[in-house]
Structures are given as C-alpha cells and as structure tokens.
Short mmCIF file of C-alpha atoms in Angstrom, two decimals:
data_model
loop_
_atom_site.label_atom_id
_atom_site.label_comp_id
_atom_site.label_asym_id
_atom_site.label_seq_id
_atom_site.Cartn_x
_atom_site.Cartn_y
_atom_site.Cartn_z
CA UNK A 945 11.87 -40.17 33.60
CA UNK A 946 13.01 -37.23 31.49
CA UNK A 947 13.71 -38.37 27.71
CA UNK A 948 16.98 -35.86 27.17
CA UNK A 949 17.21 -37.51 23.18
CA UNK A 950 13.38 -35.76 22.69
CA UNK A 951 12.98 -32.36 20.98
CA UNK A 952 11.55 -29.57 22.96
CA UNK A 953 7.63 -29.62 23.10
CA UNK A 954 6.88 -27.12 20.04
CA UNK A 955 5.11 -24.00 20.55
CA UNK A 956 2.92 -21.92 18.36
CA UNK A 957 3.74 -18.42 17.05
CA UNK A 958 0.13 -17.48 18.47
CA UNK A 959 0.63 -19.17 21.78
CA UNK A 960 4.00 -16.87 22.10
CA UNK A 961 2.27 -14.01 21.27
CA UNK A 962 0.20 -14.56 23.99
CA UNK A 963 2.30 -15.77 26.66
CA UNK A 964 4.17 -12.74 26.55
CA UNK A 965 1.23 -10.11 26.09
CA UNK A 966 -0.03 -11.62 28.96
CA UNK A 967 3.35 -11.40 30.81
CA UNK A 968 3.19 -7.60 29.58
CA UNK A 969 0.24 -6.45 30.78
CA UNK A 970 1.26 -8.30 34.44
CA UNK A 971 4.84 -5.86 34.28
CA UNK A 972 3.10 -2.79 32.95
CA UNK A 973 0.48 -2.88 36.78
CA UNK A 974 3.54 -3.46 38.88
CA UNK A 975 6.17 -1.09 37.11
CA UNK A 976 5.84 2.10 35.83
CA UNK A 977 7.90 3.42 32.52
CA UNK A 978 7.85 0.12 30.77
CA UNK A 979 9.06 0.25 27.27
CA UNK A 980 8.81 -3.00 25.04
CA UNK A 981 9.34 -3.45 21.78
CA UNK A 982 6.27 -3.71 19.38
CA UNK A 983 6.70 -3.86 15.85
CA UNK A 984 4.37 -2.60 13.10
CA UNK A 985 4.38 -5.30 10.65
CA UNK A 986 6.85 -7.96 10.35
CA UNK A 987 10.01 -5.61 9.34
CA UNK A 988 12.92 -5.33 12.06
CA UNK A 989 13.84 -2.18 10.96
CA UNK A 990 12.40 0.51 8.55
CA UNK A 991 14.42 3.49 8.92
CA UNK A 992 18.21 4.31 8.25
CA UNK A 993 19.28 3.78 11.61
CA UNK A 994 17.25 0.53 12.58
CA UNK A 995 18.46 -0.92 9.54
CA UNK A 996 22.43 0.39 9.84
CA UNK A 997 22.21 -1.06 13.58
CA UNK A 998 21.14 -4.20 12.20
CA UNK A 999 23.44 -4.46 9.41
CA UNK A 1000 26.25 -3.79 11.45
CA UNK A 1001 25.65 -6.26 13.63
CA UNK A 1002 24.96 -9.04 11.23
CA UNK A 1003 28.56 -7.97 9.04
CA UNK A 1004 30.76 -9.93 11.96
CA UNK A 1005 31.11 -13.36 11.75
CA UNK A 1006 30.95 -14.33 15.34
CA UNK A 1007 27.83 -12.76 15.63
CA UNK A 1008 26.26 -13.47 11.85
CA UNK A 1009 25.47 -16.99 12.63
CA UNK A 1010 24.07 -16.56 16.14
CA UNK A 1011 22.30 -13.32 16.05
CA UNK A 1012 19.44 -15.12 13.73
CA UNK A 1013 18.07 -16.40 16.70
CA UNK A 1014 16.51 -13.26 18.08
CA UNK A 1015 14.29 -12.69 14.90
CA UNK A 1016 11.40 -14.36 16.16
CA UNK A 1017 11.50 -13.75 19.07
CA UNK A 1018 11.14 -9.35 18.59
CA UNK A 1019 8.94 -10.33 16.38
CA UNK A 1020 6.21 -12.22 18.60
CA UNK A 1021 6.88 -9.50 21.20
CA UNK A 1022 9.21 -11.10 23.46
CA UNK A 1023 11.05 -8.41 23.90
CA UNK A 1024 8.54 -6.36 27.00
CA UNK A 1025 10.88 -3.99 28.35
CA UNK A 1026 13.97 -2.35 26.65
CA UNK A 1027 15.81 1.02 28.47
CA UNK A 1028 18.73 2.64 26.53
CA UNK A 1029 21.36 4.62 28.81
CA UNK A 1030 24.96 6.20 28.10
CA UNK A 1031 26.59 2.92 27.34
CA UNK A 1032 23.83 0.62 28.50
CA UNK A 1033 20.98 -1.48 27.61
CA UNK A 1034 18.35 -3.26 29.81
CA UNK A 1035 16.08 -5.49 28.43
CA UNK A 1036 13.46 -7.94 29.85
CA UNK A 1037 12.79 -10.69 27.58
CA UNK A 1038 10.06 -13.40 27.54
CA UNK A 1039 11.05 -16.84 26.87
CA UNK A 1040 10.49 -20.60 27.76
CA UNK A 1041 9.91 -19.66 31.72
CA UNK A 1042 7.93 -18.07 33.18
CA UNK A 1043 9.67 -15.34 34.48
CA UNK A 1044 11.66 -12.85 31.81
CA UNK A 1045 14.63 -13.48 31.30
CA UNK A 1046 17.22 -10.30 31.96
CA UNK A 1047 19.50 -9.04 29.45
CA UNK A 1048 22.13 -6.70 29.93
CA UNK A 1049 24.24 -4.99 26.67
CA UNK A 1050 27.22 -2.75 27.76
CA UNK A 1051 28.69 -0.77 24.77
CA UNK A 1052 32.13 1.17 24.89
CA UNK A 1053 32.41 4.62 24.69
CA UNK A 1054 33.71 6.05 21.32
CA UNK A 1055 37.29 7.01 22.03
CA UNK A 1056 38.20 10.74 22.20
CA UNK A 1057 40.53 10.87 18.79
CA UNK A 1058 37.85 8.45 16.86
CA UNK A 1059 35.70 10.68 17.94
CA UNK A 1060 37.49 14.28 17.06
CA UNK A 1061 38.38 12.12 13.44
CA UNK A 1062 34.22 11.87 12.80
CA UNK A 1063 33.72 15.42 14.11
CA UNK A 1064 36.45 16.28 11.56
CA UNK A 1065 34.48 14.31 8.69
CA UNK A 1066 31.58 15.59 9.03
CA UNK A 1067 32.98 19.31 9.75
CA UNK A 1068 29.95 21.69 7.36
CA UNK A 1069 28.71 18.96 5.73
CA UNK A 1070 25.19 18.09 7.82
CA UNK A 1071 23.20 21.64 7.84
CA UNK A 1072 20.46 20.07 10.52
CA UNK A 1073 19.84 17.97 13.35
CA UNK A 1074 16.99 16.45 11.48
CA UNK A 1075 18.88 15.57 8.45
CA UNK A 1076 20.88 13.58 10.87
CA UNK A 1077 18.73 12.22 12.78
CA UNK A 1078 16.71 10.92 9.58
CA UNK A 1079 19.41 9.23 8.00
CA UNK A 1080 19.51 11.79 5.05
CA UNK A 1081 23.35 13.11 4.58
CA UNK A 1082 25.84 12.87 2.08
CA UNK A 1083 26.63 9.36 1.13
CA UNK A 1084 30.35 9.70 2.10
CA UNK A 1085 29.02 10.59 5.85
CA UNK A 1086 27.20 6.89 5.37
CA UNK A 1087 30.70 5.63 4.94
CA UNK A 1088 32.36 7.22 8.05
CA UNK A 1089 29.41 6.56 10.25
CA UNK A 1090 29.53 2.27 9.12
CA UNK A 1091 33.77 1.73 8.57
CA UNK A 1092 34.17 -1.16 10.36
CA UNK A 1093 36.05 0.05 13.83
CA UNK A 1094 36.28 3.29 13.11
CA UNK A 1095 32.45 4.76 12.62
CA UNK A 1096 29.74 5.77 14.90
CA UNK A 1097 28.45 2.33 15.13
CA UNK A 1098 30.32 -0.03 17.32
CA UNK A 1099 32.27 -3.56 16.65
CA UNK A 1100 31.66 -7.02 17.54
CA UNK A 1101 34.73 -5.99 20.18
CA UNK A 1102 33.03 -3.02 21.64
CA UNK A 1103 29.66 -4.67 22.55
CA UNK A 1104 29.70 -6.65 25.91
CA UNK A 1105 26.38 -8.90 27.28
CA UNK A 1106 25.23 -11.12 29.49
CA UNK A 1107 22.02 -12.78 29.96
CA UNK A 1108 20.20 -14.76 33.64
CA UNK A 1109 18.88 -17.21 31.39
CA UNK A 1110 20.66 -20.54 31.86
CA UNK A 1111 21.62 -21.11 27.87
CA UNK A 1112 25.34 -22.18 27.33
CA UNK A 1113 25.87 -19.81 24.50
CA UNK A 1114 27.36 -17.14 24.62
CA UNK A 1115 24.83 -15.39 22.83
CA UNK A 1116 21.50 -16.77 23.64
CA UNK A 1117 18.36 -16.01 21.94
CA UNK A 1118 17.11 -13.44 24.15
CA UNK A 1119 20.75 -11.17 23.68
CA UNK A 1120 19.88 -11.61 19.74
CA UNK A 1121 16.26 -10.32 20.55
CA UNK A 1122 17.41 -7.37 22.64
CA UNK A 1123 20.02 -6.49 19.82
CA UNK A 1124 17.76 -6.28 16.95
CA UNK A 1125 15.28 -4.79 19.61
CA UNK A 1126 17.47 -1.90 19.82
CA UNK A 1127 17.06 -1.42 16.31
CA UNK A 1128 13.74 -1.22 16.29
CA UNK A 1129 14.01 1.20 18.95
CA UNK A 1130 16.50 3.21 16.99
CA UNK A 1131 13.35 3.49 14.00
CA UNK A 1132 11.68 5.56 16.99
CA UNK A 1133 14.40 7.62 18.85
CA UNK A 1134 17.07 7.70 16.69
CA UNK A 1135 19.03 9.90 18.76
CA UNK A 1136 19.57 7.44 21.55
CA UNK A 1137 21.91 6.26 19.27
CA UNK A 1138 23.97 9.27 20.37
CA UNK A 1139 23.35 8.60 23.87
CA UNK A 1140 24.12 5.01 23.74
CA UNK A 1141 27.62 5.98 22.50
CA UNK A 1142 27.83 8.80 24.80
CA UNK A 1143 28.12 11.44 22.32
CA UNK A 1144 26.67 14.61 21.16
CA UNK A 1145 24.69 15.00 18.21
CA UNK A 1146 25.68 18.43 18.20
CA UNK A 1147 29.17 18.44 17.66
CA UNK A 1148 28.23 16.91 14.46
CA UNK A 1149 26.38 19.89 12.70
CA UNK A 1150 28.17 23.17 14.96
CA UNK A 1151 30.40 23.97 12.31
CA UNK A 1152 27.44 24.02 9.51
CA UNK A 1153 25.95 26.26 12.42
CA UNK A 1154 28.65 28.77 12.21
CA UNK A 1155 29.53 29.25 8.68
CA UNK A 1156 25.36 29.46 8.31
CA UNK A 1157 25.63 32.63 10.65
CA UNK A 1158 28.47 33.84 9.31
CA UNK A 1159 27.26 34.42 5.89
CA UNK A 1160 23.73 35.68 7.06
CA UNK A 1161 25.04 38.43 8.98
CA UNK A 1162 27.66 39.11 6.68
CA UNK A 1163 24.53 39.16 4.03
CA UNK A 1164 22.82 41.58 6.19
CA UNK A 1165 25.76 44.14 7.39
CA UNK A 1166 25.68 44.31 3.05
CA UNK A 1167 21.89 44.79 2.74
CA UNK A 1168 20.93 47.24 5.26
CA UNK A 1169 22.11 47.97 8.88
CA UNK A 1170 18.87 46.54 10.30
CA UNK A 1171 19.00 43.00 11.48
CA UNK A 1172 16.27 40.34 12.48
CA UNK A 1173 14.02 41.29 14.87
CA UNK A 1174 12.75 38.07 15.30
CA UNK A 1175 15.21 34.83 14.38
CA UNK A 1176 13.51 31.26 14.11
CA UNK A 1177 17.00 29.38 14.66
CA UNK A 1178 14.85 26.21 14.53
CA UNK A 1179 13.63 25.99 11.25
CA UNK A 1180 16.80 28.10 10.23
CA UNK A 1181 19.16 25.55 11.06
CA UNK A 1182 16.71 22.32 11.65
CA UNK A 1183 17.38 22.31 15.59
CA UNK A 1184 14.78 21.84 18.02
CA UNK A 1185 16.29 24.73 20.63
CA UNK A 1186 15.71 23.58 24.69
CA UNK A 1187 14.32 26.97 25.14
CA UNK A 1188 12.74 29.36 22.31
CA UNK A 1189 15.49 32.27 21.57
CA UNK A 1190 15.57 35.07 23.96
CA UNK A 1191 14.94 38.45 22.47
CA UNK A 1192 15.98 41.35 24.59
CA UNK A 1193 14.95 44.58 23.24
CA UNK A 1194 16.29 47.87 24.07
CA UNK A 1195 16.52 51.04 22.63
CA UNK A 1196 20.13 50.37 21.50
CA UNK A 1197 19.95 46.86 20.32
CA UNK A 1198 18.58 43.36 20.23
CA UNK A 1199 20.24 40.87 21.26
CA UNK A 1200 19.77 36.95 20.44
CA UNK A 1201 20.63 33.93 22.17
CA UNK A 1202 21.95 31.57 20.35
CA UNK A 1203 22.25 27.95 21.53
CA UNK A 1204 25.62 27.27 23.97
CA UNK A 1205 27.43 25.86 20.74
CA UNK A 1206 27.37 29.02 18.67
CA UNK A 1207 27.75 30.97 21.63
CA UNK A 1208 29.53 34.15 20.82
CA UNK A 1209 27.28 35.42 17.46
CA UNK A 1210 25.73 38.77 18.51
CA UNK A 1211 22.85 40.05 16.04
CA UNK A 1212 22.21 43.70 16.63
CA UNK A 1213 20.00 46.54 15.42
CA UNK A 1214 20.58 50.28 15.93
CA UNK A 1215 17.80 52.15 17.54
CA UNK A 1216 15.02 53.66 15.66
CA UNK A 1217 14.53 56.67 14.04
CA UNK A 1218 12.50 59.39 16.57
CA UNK A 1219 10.03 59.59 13.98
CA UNK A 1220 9.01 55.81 13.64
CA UNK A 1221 9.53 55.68 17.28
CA UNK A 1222 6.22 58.57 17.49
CA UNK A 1223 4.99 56.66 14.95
CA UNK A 1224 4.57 53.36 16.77
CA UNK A 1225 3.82 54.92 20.14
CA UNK A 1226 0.34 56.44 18.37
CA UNK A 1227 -0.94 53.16 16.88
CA UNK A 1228 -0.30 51.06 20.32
CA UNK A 1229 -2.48 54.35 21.92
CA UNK A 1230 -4.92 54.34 18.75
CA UNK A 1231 -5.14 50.16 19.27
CA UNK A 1232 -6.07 50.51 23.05
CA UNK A 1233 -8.77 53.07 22.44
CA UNK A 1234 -10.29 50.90 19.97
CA UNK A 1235 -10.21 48.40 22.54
CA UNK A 1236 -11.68 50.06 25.51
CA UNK A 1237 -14.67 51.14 23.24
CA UNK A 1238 -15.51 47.64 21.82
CA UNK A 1239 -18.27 45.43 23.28
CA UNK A 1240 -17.77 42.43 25.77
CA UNK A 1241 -18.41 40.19 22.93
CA UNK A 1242 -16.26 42.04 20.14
CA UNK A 1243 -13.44 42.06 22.42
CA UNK A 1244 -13.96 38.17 22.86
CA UNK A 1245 -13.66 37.70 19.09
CA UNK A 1246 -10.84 40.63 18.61
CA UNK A 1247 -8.76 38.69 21.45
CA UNK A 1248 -9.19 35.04 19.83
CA UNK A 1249 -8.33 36.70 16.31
CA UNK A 1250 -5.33 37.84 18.09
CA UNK A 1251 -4.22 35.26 19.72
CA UNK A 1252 -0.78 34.27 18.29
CA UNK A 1253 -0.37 30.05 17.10
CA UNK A 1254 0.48 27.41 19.27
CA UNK A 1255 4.31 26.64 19.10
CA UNK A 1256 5.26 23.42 17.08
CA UNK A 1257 6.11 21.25 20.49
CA UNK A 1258 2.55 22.44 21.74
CA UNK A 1259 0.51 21.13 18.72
CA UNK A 1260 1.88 17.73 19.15
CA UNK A 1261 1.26 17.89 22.86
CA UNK A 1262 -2.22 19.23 22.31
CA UNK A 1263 -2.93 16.65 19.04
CA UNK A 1264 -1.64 13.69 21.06
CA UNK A 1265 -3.39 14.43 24.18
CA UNK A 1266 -6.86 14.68 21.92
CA UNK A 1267 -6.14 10.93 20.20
CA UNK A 1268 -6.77 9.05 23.39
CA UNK A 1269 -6.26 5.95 21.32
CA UNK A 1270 -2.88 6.92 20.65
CA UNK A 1271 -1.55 8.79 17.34
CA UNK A 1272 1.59 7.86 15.09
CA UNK A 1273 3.97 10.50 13.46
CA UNK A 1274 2.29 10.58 9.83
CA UNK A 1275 -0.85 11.84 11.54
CA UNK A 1276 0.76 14.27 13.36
CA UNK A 1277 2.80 15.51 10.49
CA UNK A 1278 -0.48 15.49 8.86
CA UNK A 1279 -2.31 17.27 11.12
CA UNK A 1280 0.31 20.14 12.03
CA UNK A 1281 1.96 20.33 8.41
CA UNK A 1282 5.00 19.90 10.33
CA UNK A 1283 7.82 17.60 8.26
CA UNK A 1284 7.73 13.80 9.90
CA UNK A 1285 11.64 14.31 10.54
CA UNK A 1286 10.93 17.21 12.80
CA UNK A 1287 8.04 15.66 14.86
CA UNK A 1288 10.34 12.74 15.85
CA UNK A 1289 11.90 15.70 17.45
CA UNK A 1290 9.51 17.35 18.70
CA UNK A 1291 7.96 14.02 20.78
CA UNK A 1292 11.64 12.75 21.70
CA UNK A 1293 11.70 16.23 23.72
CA UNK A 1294 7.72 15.75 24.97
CA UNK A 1295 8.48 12.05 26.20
CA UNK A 1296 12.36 13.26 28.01
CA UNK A 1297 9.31 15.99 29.41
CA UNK A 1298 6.78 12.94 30.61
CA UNK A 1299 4.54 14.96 28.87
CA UNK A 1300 4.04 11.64 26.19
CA UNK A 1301 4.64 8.57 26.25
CA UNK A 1302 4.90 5.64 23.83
CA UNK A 1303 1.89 3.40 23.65
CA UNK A 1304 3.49 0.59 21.41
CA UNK A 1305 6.10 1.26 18.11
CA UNK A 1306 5.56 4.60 16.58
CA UNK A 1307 2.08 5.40 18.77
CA UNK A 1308 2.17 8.04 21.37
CA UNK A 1309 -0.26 8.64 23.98
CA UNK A 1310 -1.03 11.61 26.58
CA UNK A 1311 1.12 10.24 30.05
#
C-alpha cells in the first residue's frame, strides 16, 4: 500500500546528472540535430541577453515564485534537447520518469506599431550588428529593449506553455527549466532572440547604415573623384554580409552591392587615365614572363606567397574542423585575432550552413 503522507524518495544531484546523461546519449543515436542545454559552470546566464531573458522573466509575480523551480534542474542537465523557431520553443526535459518530459513555449509576435516604435528608438543609434548582438549599446536602448510590455522582450501575457508531464501546476518544473534554458541558449546565439520574436535584427541598425554611407561618399566626392575599389562593408559597418560584396569592374565604373537594406547606394569610379591603363597592362605582361621563366619549385613557393588569406568565416571553419575535441569562442578569437563578438557571428552563419555544430555550451565541433 502506497503511503501518499511520505515525501518523495530523495535523489542525489550526481544521480540526476547521470540519469539524464545517460538519457542523452540514448536521444543523440536515435535523433539527429539534438541540442541540449549544457552549462559551463554553475551560472544560468553570463552574457547580456541570457541574463535580460532571465531577469525579465523573474520581474512578474506570477511567474517569480514558480519559475525557481527550473534552476536545478538546467543545471544538472535536464534540459537534453531545446529548438528555438519564429515564435516557438521545443524542449525535451528529463525528470522523475523515465521518458522526457515535452515542453512546448509559444511566444507572441511583437505587434507591428510596437515594433515600428523600437525601430524608431533605436533609429542611428546602434552602428553594428555585433554591438547588438553583444549587448553593448547605449544604455537608453537597454531601457526600450526591457519596458515592461512595450520592449523587445516579451510579458508574462505574451508567453504561452504547456507541458505532457502530469504536474497540476501550471508551471511545472520542467517549463521553468526550458525558460531559463532559453537563456542559456540566448549566451550562445543571441540572435535567435530575433527569431523567436519574429523580427529582424536589421531593421534595428539600417538607418546607422545609411547615414554611415552617406557621409563616406560625401567624404570622398570632397577628397578626390576616385572611390573604393575594394569596400569591406563587414568590418565597415560590423555586419556579417550572406555573400562577400560583388565588385563589377568596367572601364566606366565599379559598382558595389550593397546588402538589400541599403539598396540604392551606388559607389563609382571614372575610368583610368590611358597612361596608367599602359602602365598596368606592362607589369601584368612583365609578371607573366617572370613566371613562365621560373623553376617548378620557385613557382610552387611564388604561388603559396601569393596566395591571398582565408576569409574570416573560413578560418573558423578550418580552426574548428582541426580541434576535433571541440573549440570555444575565446580560442577562436585567439587564434584568428578576430573580436569574440564577431565569431559568434561568424559560427551562427557556419552552424545555419551544417558546416558546425555545437558540441555542448559554447564548444563547436566539425558536423
């Protein structure tokens, strides 16, 4: 006979820990794409965006005093499978049975005049997707991103979930644990923050974009009539581009294409002088001569000398396939001399590629 006045049978933090690595690696042979949340250290959050997910969740009072009960749980790595969509989460989490239990966290949409309000807000004040994505902008941009339902992040209202676990509550501990969970995926990808909400991170830094271009080329029609040949609009602006810009040269300009938001901007350069034209037609002929005249092996080392450096995305990809361990961010930034906030970039795009994947928090591996 079942004693219903007797506490639960305790169990162990290490005896958690196990149950569901165990129940991990099991999930990880039958599905592919598995994503759980593994923290490094005991902190739910370290970044700006973990942390503001976190604190905006614990600043309501229907959910201060219930969401406590998920701690432990992301902490002992209950949480073994956790998929953010436009407006959706999906989360597997390990608890007293044996099968996981599953979670699922809808989120409303940000509505279209908040939204154009926040666009408004931030109009020229973040100058790069990076900035944003790291948590570093003005601290009145802090305040429109948190004002309680009004900002980015959403209210107690706009955040729906259910759970097949058969707790009474109406948030049980394994909601709480995919809620901070998101968090700590938010430390990682902080731009599916953006996607949860269904938004753009674009929008948010265009108009920066513009009056950027603007002035350059307004700087340059001063200076001299002779514009870029060769514009880096990634580390110009701090955006990642999908595709590296397109350079079309012809003998009456050079055109540059800019990404779809700042479509419109035309950089051009008149043609050369005849003379410099010559010029440059005489040292391409003098360069092949040289060329056919070296020796198997001197053209081996002139061709290596000449070979131009691997793009930014490509170190990471090549770096990260080397570690077969697995390799975090500081040791990439390290390694490249690329800044940290631009290699979360860089292996957000890799991963969306299934180039990369991540092998537990903040460790990416070769897929």
């Amino acid at each position: 006979m079942h004693d219903w006045d007797s506490y639960p049978k305790y169990v162990s933090v290490a005896e958690k820990k196990a149950k569901a690595e165990k129940k991990l690696k099991q999930l990880q042979k039958k599905r592919q794409g598995i994503k759980p949340i593994v923290l490094a250290g005991t902190a739910l959050a370290r970044t700006w965006w973990g942390k503001s997910w976190n604190q905006n969740l614990e600043r309501y009072a229907d959910y201060s005093n219930r969401i406590g009960r998920g701690r432990s749980y992301v902490r002992h790595g209950a949480v073994l499978d956790l998929q953010i969509a436009a407006g959706e989460v999906q989360a597997l989490v390990q608890g007293s049975s044996s099968k996981p239990y599953e979670v699922k966290i809808s989120i409303a949409a940000i509505g279209a005049s908040q939204w154009r309000a926040i666009k408004k807000q931030c109009d020229g004040q973040l100058k790069s997707l990076q900035d944003l994505l790291a948590g570093k902008f003005p601290k009145q941009l802090n305040e429109i991103f948190l004002t309680e339902g009004k900002g980015l992040f959403p209210s107690s209202k706009e955040i729906k979930f259910d759970c097949s676990c058969p707790d009474w509550a109406s948030m049980c501990k394994h909601v709480a644990a995919a809620l901070y969970g998101i968090g700590a995926r938010l430390d990682e990808e902080p731009s599916l923050f953006f996607t949860l909400r269904n938004v753009r991170t674009e929008d948010l830094v265009v108009e920066a974009i513009q009056d950027k271009t603007a002035e350059l080329l307004a700087k340059a029609k001063r200076k001299s009539a002779k514009v870029f040949d060769e514009v880096d609009l990634s580390s110009l602006f701090g955006i990642e581009l999908d595709t590296p810009p397109d350079f079309d040269h012809q003998d009456s300009k050079a055109s540059v294409k800019l990404p779809a938001s700042v479509a419109g901007v035309l950089l051009t350069q008149p043609p050369a002088p005849a003379a410099v034209k010559e010029d440059t037609t005489k040292k391409i002929q003098a360069r092949k001569l040289t060329a056919q005249n070296l020796r198997p092996s001197d053209k081996k080392k002139r061709i290596s000398r000449s070979r131009p450096p691997l793009a930014p995305i490509e170190q990471v990809a090549a770096l990260v396939a080397k570690h077969k361990a697995g390799v975090d961010a500081d040791t990439l930034a390290e390694k490249t001399g690329i800044a940290k906030t631009k290699i979360y970039t860089l292996v957000h795009r890799l991963k969306q590629q299934g180039i990369i994947t991540t092998k537990s928090h903040g460790v990416y591996v070769k897929k």
